[in-house]
XYZ file of C-alpha atoms in Angstrom:
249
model
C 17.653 6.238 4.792
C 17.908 9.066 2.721
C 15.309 10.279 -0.416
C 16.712 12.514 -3.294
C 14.482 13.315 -5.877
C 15.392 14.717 -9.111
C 13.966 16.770 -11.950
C 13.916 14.818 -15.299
C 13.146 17.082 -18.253
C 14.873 16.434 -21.202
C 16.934 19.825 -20.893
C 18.089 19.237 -16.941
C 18.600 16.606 -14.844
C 18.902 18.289 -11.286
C 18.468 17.444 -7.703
C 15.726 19.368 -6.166
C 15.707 20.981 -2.849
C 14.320 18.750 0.398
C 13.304 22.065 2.630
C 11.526 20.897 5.384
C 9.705 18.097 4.304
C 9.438 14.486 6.256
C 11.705 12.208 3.905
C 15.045 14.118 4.364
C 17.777 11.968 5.700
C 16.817 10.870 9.680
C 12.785 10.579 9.324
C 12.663 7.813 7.176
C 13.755 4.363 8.916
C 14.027 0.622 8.448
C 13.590 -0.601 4.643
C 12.413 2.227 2.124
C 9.495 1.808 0.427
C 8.288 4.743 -2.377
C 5.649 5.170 -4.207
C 3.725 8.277 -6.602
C 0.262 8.657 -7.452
C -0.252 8.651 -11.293
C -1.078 12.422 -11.000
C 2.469 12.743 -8.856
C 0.886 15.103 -6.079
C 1.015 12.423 -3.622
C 4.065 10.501 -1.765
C 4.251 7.477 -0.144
C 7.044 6.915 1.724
C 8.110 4.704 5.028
C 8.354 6.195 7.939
C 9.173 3.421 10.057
C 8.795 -0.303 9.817
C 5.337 -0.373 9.741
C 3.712 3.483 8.723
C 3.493 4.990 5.815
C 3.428 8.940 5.509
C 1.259 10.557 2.785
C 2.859 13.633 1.851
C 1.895 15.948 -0.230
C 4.734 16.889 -2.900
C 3.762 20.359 -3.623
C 4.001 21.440 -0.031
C 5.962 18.739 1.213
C 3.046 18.171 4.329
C 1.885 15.209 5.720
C -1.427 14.588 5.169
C -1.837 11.291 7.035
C 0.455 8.185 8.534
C -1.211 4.866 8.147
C -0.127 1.924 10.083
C 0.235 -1.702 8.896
C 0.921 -3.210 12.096
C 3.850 -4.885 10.918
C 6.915 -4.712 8.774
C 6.292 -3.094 4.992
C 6.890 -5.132 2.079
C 5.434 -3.377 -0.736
C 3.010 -0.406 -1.554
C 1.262 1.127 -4.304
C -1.668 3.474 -5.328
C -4.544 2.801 -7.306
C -3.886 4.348 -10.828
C -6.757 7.348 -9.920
C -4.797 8.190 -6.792
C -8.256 7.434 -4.621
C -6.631 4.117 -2.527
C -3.313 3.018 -1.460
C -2.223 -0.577 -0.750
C 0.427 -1.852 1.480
C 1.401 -5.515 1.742
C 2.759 -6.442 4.814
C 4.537 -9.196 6.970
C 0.948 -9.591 8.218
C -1.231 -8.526 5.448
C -3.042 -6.924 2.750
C -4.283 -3.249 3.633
C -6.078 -0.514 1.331
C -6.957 2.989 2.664
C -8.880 5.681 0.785
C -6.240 7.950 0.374
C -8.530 11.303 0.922
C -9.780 10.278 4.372
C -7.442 7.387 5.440
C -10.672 4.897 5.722
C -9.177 1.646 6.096
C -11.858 -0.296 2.700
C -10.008 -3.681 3.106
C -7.636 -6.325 5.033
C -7.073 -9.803 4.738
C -4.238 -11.558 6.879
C -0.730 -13.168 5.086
C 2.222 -11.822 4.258
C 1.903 -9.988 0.907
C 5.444 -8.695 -0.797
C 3.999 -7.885 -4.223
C 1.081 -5.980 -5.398
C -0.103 -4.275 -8.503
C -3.079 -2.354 -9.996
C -4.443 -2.881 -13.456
C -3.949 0.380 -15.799
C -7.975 1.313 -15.579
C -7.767 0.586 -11.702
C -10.485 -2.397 -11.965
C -8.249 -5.090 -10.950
C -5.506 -5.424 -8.518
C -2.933 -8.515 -8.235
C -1.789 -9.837 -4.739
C 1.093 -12.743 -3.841
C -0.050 -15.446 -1.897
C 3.421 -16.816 -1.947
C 3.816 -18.778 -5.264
C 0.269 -18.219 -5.862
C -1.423 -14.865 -7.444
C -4.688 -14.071 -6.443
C -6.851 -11.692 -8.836
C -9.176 -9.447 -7.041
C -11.851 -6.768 -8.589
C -11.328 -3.565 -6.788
C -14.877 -2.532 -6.523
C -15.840 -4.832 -3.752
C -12.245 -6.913 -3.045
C -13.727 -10.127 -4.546
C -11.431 -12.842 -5.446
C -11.759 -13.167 -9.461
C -9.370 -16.155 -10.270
C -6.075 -17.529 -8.838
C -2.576 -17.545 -10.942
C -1.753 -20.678 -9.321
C 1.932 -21.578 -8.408
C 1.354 -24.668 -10.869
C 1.213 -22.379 -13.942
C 4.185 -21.011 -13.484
C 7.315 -23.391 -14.085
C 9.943 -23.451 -11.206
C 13.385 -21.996 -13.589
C 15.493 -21.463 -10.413
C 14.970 -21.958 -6.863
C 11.499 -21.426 -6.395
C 10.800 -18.794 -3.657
C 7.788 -16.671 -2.764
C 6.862 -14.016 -5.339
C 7.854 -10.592 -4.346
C 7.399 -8.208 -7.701
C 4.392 -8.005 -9.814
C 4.577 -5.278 -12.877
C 1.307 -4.975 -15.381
C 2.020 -3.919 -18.963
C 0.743 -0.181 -19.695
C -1.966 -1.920 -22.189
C -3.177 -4.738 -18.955
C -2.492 -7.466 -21.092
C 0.289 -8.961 -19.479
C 1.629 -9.206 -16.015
C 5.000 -9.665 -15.613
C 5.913 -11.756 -12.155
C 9.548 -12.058 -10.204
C 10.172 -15.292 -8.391
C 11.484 -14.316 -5.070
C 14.529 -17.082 -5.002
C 18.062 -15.737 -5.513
C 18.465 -16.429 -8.561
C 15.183 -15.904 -9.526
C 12.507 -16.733 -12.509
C 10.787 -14.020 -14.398
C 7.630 -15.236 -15.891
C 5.282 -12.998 -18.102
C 1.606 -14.263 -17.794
C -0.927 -13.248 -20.709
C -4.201 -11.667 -19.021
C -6.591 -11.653 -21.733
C -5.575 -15.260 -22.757
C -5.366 -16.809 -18.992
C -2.163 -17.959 -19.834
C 1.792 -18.140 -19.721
C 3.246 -15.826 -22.451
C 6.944 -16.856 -21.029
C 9.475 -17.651 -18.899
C 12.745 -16.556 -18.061
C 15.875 -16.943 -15.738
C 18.529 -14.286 -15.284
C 22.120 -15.581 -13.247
C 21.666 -12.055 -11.648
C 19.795 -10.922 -7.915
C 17.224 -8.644 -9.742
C 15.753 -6.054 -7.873
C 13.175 -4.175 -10.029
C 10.858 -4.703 -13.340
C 9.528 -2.360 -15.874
C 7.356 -2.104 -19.117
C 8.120 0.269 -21.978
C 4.878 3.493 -21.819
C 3.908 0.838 -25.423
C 4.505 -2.449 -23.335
C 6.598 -4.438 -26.032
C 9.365 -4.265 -23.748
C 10.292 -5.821 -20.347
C 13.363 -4.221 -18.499
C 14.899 -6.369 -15.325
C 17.588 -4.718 -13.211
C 19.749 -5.723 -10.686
C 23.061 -7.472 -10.705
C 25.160 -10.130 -8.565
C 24.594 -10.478 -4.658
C 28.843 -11.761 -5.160
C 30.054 -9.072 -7.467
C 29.336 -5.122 -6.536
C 30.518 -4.394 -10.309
C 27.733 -6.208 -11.639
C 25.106 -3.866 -10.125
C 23.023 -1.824 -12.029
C 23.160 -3.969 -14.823
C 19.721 -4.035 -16.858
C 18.305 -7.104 -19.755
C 15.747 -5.971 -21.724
C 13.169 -8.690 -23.599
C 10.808 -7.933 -26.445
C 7.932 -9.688 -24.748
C 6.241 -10.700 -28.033
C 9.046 -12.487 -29.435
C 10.388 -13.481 -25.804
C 14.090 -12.081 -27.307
C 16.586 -10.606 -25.124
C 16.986 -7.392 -26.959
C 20.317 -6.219 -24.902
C 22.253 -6.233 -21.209
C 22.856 -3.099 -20.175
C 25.626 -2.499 -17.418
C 25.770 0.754 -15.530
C 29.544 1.136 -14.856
C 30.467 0.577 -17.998
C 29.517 4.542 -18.700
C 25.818 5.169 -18.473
């Protein structure tokens, strides 16, 4: 696999150099996995199956390759930067990003994860269930059990989890094919909504002011169809507009 990365200011939109540094085309292997710190001087990227390589963007070094002792499903950092989490085929595993400390592990396969905006809480699939941990001491604070969360399409285990900017909801992606989307209210311990999407939908996002949920993806059948994006005003629950790449943008 291959990483480009490109500058995004509002006045260029340019593909910056790869010099030397351990993502260019032949070093990184098997399913790609990325992810940034908040502060965007750290990289996480695959390196094989099972590592990930912290890099440092500015220089482009690794600091440290941490191994999860199976095949990579997910990974994120903590929104200060401090840990990183990987889920697994085999497991849960957080490292202090500074020293590579492993803090925590706990075995079955994990293929979503997310971090609360003020870094407290952190969200882990236990296949249709969602277990709510507190980061201080890895404590499980409540379950999101698969019986809250209405089966819309083939139910499958969950394999995105995306919190809203303001950590009031959490937005969660059935795994199936066709899968469900189901936005859970944090502060209420509730659903907020459900939805189902005739696509194979690959990625979720909140707006920066979290009254909007973007899905993207597009037909397993139909190569045309990829890249298309629905957007939902997650108040209302409203599809707000479908968005299809090759139709210009």
């Amino acid at each position: 696999s291959t990483v480009r990365i490109w500058e995004t200011h509002a006045d260029k939109n340019e593909l910056l150099p790869s010099g030397d540094r351990p993502w260019r085309e032949g070093h990184v292997t098997g399913r790609l996995h990325l992810a940034f710190s908040q502060d965007g001087t750290l990289l996480a990227a695959t390196k094989d199956l099972r590592k990930v390589a912290l890099v440092d963007f500015v220089s482009g070094t690794t600091r440290r390759i941490l191994d999860a002792g199976s095949a990579i499903e997910t990974v994120c950092f903590s929104p200060d930067g401090v840990r990183i989490a990987v889920g697994s085929a085999s497991g849960l595993h957080i490292w202090e990003t500074a020293t590579g400390q492993r803090l925590h592990q706990r075995s079955g396969r994990v293929r979503a994860l997310a971090f609360s905006p003020d870094g407290k809480q952190f969200f882990v699939n236990n296949r249709h269930d969602i277990e709510i941990y507190r980061a201080e001491d890895f404590s499980v604070q409540g379950v999101i059990e698969e019986e809250s969360l209405p089966a819309v399409g083939n139910k499958s285990a969950i394999d995105i989890l995306v919190v809203s900017p303001d950590g009031r909801y959490l937005a969660i992606k059935d795994g199936a094919f066709l899968g469900a989307l189901h936005v859970w209210d944090l502060h209420r311990k509730q659903l907020h909504a459900s939805f189902r999407w005739t696509r194979w939908f690959t990625n979720l996002a909140f707006s920066p002011d979290g009254k909007t949920l973007a899905a993207s993806g597009g037909s397993w059948f139909n190569a045309r169809s990829e890249g298309t994006t629905k957007l939902w005003n997650v108040e209302t629950r409203q599809e707000l507009a479908t968005v299809r790449a090759h139709d210009g943008l």
